[in-house]
Short mmCIF file of C-alpha atoms in Angstrom, two decimals:
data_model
loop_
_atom_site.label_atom_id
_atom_site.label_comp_id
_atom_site.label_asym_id
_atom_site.label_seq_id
_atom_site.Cartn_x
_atom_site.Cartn_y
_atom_site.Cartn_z
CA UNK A 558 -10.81 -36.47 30.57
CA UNK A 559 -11.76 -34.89 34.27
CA UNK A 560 -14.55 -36.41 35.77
CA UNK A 561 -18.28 -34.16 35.62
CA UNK A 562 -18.54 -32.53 39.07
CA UNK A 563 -22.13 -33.47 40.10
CA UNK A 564 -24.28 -31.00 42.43
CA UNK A 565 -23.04 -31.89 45.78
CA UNK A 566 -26.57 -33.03 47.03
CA UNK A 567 -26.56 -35.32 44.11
CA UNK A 568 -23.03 -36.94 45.21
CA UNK A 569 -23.92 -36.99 48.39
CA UNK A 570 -26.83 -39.42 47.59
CA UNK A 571 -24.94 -41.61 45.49
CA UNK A 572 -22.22 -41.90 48.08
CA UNK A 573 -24.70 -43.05 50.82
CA UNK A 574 -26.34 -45.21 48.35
CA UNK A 575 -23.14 -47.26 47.90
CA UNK A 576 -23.50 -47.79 51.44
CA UNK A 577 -26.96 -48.14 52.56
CA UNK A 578 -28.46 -51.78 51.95
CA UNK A 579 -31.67 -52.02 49.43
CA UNK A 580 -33.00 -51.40 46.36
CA UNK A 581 -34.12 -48.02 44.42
CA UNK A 582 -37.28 -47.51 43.37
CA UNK A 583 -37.69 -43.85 42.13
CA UNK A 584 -35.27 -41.44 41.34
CA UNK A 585 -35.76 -37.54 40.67
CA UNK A 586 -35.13 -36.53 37.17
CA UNK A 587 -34.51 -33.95 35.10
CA UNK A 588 -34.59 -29.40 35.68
CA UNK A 589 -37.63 -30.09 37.59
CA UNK A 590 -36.06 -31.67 40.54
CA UNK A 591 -32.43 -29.06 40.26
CA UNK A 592 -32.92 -27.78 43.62
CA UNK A 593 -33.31 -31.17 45.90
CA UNK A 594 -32.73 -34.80 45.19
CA UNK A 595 -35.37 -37.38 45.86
CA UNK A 596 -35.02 -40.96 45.77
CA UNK A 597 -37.39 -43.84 47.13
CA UNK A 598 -35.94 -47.22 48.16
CA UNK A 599 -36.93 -50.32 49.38
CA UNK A 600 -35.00 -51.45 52.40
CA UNK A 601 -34.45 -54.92 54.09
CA UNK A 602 -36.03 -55.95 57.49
CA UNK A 603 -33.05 -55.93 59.08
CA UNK A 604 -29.43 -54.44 59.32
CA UNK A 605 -27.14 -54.92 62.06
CA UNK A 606 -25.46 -52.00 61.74
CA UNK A 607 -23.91 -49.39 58.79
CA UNK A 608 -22.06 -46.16 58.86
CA UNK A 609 -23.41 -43.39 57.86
CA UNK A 610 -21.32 -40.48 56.62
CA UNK A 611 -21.23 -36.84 57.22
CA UNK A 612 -23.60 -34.59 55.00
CA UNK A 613 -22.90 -31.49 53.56
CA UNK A 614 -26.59 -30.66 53.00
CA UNK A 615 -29.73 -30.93 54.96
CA UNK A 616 -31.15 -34.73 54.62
CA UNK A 617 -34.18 -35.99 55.09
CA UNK A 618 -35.80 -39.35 55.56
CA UNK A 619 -39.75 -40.02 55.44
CA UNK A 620 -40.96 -43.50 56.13
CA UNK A 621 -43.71 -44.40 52.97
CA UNK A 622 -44.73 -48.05 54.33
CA UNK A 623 -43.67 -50.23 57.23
CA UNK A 624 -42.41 -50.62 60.78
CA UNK A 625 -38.87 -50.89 62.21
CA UNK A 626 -37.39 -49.88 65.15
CA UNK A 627 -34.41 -47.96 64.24
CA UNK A 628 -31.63 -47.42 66.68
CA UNK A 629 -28.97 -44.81 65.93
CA UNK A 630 -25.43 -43.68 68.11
CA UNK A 631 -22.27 -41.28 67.54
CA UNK A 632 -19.40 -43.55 67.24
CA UNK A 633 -18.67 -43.57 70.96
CA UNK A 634 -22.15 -43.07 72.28
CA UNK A 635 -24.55 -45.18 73.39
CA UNK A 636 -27.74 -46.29 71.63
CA UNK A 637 -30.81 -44.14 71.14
CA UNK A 638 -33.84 -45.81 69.41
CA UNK A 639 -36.94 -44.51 68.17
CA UNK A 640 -40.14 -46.00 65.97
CA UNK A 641 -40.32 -45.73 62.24
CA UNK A 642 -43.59 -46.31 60.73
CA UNK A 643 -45.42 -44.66 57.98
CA UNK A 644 -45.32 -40.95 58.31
CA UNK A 645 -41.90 -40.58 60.72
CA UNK A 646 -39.42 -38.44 59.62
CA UNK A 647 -35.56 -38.45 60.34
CA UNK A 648 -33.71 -34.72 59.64
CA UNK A 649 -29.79 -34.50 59.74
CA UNK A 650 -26.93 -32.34 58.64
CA UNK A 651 -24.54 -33.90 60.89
CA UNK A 652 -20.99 -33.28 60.95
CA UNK A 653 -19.68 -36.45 61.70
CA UNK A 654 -20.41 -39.63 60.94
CA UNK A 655 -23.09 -42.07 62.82
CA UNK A 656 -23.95 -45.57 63.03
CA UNK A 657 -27.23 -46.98 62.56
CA UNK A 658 -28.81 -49.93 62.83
CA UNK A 659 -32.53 -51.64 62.45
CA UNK A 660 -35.01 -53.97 62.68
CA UNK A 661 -38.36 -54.62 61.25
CA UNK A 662 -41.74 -56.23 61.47
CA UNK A 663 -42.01 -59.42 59.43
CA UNK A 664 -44.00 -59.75 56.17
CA UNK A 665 -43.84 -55.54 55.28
CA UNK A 666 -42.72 -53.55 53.19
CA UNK A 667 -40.10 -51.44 54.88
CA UNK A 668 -40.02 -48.44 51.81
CA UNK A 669 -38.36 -44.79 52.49
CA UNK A 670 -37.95 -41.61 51.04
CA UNK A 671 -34.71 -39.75 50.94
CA UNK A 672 -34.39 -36.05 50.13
CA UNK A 673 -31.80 -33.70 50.13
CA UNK A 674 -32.24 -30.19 50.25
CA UNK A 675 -29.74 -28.03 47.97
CA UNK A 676 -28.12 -25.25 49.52
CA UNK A 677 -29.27 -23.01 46.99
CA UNK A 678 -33.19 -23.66 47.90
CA UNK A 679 -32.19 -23.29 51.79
CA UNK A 680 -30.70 -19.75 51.42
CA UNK A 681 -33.66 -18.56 49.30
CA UNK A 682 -36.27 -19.43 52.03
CA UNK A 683 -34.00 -18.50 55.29
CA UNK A 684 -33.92 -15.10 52.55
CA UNK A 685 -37.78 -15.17 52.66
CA UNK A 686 -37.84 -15.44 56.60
CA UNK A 687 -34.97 -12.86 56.95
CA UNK A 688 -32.95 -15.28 58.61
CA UNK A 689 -28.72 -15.70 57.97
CA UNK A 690 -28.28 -18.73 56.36
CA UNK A 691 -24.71 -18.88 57.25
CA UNK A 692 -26.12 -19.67 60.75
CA UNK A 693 -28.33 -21.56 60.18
CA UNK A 694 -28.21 -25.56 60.82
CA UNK A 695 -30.98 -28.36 60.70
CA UNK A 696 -31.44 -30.17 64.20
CA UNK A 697 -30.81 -33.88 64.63
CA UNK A 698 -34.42 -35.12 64.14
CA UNK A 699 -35.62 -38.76 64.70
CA UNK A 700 -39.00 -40.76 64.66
CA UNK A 701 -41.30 -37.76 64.23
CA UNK A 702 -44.31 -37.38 62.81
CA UNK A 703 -45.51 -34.19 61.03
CA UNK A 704 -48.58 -33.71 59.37
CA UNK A 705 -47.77 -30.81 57.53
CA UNK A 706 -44.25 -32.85 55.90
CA UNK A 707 -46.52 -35.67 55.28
CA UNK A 708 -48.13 -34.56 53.14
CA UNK A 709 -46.35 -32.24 51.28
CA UNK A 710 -44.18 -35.60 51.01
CA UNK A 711 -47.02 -37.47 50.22
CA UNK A 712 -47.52 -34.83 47.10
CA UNK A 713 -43.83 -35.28 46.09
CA UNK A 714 -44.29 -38.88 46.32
CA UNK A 715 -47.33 -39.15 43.65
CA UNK A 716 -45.70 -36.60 41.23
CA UNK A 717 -42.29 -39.22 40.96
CA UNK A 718 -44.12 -41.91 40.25
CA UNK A 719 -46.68 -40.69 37.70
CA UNK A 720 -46.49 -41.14 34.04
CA UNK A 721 -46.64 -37.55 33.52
CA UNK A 722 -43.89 -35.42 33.20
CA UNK A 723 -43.79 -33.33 36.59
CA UNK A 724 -45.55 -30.07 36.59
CA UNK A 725 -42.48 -27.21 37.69
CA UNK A 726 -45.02 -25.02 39.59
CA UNK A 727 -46.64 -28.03 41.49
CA UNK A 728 -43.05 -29.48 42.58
CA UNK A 729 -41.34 -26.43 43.17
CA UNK A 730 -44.42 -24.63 45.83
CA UNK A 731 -44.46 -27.90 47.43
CA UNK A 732 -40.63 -27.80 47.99
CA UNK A 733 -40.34 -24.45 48.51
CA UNK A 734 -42.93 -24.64 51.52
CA UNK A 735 -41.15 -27.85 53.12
CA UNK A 736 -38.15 -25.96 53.04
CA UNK A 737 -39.65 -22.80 54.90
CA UNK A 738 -41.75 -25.43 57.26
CA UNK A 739 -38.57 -27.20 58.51
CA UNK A 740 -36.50 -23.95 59.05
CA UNK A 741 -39.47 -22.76 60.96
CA UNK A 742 -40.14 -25.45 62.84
CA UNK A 743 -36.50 -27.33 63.04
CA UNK A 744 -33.12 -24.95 62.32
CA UNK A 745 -31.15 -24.06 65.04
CA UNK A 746 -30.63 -20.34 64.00
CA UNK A 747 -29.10 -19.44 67.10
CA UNK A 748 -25.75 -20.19 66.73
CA UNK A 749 -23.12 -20.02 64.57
CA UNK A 750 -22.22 -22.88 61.73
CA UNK A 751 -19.45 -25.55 62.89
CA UNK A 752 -16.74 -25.09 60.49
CA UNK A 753 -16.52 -28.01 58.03
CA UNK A 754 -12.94 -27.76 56.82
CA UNK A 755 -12.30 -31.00 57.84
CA UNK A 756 -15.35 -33.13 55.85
CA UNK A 757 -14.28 -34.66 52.32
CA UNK A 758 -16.62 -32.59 49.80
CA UNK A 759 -19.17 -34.61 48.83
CA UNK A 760 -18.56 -35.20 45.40
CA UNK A 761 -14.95 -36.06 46.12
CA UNK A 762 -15.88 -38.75 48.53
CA UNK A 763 -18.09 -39.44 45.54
CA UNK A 764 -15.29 -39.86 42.99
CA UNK A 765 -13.06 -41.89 45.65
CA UNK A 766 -15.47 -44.19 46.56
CA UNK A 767 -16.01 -45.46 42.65
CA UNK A 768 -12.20 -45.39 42.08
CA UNK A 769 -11.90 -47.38 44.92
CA UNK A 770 -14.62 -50.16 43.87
CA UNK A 771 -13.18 -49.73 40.39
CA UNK A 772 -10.11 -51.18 41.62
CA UNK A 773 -10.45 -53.71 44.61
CA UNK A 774 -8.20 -56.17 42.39
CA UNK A 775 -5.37 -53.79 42.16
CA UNK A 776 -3.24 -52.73 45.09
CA UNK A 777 -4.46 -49.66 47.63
CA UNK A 778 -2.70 -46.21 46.20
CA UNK A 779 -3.29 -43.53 48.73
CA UNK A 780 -1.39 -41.38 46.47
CA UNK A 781 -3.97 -41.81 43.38
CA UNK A 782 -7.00 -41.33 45.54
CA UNK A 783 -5.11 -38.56 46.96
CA UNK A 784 -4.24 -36.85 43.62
CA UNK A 785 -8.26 -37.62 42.58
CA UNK A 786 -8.85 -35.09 45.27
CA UNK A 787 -6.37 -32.89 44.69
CA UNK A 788 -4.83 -33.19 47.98
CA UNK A 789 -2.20 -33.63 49.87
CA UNK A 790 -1.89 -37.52 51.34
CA UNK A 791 -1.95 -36.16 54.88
CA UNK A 792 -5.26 -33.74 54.46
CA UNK A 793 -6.95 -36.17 51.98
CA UNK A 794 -6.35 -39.40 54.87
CA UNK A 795 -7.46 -36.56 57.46
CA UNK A 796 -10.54 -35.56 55.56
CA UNK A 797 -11.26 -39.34 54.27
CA UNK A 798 -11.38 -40.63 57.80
CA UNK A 799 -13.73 -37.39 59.65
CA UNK A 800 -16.28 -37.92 56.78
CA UNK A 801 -16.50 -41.73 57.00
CA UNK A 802 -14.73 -42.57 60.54
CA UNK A 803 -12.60 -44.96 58.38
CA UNK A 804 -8.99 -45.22 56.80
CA UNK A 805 -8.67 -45.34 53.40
CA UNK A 806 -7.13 -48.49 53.45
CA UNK A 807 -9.66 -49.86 55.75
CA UNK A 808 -12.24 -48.90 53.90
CA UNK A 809 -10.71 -50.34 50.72
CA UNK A 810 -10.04 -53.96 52.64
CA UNK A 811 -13.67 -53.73 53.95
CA UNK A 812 -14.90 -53.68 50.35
CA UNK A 813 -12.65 -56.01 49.12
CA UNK A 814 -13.92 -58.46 51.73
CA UNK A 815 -17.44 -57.83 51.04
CA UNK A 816 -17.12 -58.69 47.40
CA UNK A 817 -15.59 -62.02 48.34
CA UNK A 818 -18.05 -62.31 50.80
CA UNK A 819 -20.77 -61.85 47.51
CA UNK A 820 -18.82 -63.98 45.22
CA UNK A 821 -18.25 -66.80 47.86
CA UNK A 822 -21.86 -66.83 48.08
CA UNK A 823 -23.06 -66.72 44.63
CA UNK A 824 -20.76 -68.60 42.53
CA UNK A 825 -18.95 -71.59 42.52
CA UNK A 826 -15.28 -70.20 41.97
CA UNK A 827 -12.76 -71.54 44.16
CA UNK A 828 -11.45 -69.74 47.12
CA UNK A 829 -7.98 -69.54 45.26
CA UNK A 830 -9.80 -67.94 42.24
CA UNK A 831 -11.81 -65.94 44.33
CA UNK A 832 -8.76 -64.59 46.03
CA UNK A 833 -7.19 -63.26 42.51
CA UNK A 834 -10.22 -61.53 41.88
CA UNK A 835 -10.10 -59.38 45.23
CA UNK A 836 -6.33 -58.55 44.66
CA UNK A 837 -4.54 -60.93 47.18
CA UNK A 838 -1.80 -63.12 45.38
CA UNK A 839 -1.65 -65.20 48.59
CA UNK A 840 -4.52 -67.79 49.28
CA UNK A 841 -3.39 -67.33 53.23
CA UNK A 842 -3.50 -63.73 53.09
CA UNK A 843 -6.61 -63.43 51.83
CA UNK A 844 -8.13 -66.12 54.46
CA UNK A 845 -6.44 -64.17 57.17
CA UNK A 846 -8.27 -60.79 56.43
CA UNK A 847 -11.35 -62.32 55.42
CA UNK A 848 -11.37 -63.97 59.44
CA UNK A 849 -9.96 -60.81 60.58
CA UNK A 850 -13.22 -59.25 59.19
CA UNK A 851 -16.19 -61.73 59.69
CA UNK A 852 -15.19 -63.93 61.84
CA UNK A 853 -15.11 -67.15 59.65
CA UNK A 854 -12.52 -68.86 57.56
CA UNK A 855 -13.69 -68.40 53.88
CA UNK A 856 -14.02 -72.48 53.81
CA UNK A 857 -16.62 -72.04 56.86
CA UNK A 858 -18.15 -68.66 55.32
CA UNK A 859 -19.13 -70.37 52.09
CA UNK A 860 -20.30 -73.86 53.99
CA UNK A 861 -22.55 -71.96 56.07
CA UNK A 862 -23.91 -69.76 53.67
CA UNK A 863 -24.53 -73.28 51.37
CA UNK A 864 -26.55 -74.87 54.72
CA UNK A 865 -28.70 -71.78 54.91
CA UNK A 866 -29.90 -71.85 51.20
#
């Protein structure tokens, strides 16, 4: 049986979910909500640093409650920080992937917004502007605050998280008028699209990303992930790496160190046992990639982790 091809905005979100820290709060359900997807989470204080991926569609982040200074960079670049607080807004549709890092003010609640924009609702207000939405492209936008998305966000916000079942005409005018704010106020319509042919589709990074953590105890197979794809080994490795800035493989030994790094720290299974469960048949192996990753034997990992409880 082939696996349901989700809307790409929808993929999208669940691939960055499986890598941005926190828990969910809301989610947008159901016909209402077919032309974006909205979900509210609750992030920690503090995060030394993540990747982000590329993003096929516009996405945007809206600060609900809390402070953090967030500090962002391309992969080579240097730093760039900015002030998140209730109200700021941060718009991409990058290309390439970023990293991103952030810390908060003690005792608050650090909650955001995400929302993609589908495709489909971008063309029909560039339509409505008489603008070319093949050349059309949403700036890099971070720590701003707009009135105007405020509270149309503020709107969206309420409607979630109410009892009722969402009223079509309420969510799709407010939507529809966000969308036609932002390409007023923040699309580069001046130049023509960057070609994407490189990026992994969203909903096949998607699909690779669960086979992957479906399988952390079973040896790496580029060709599997390859043939989930439908591609070639060479163009799926290509594609894998310009969307995520990683290997396959090293994003599959990444994982497969972070879930020892969980199960070292919540249960009381041997390192040998522990080691079986991640797929490495040798007890040495497995120490020397766990070191190789975070710095600490899995002996020392576990004892420190133990002290700070």
């Amino acid at each position: 049986m082939g696996v349901p091809c989700l809307p790409s905005r929808r993929a999208a979100s669940l691939a960055l979910e499986q890598l941005l820290p926190g828990k969910k709060i809301a989610q947008s359900e159901g016909d209402v909500w077919n032309d974006v997807d909205v979900q509210i989470f609750s992030r920690p204080l503090q995060e030394d640093e993540i990747l982000v991926p590329a993003v096929a569609e516009p996405l945007l982040v809206w600060v609900i409650s809390g402070e953090a200074n967030i500090e962002e960079r391309e992969l080579t670049g240097p730093w760039e920080q900015s002030k998140a607080r209730a109200g700021t807004f941060y718009l991409t549709q990058t290309d390439t992937p970023y990293l991103m890092r952030w810390q908060g003010k003690d005792d608050t609640c650090f909650e955001v917004l995400h929302l993609y924009l589908g495709l489909e609702l971008v063309n029909r207000a560039a339509m409505s502007l008489n603008l070319n939405s093949s050349r059309i492209r949403m700036r890099d936008v971070s720590g701003v605050q707009d009135v105007f998305i405020s509270g149309i966000l503020s709107g969206l916000v309420a409607e979630m998280q109410s009892p009722a079942i969402a009223n079509p005409l309420f969510v799709n005018g407010l939507l529809e008028s966000l969308t036609v704010h932002l390409l007023r106020q923040y699309a580069d319509t001046k130049s023509e699209t960057k070609p994407r042919s490189t990026l992994l589709p969203t909903w096949k990074l998607r699909r690779v990303l669960e086979h992957m953590e479906a399988h952390l105890a079973e040896p790496f197979d580029l060709d599997a992930l390859a043939a989930l794809c439908r591609m070639s080994r060479f163009h799926f490795s290509r594609s894998f790496r310009a969307t995520t800035a990683q290997t396959p493989s090293g994003w599959f030994m990444q994982h497969r160190v972070q879930k020892a790094s969980e199960m070292l720290r919540k249960t009381s299974l041997s390192i040998i046992e522990i080691a079986l469960e991640t797929g490495y048949e040798s007890p040495s192996h497995f120490a020397q990639v766990f070191r190789r990753v975070t710095g600490l034997s899995p002996r020392n990992y576990r004892k420190m982790h133990s002290l700070n409880k």
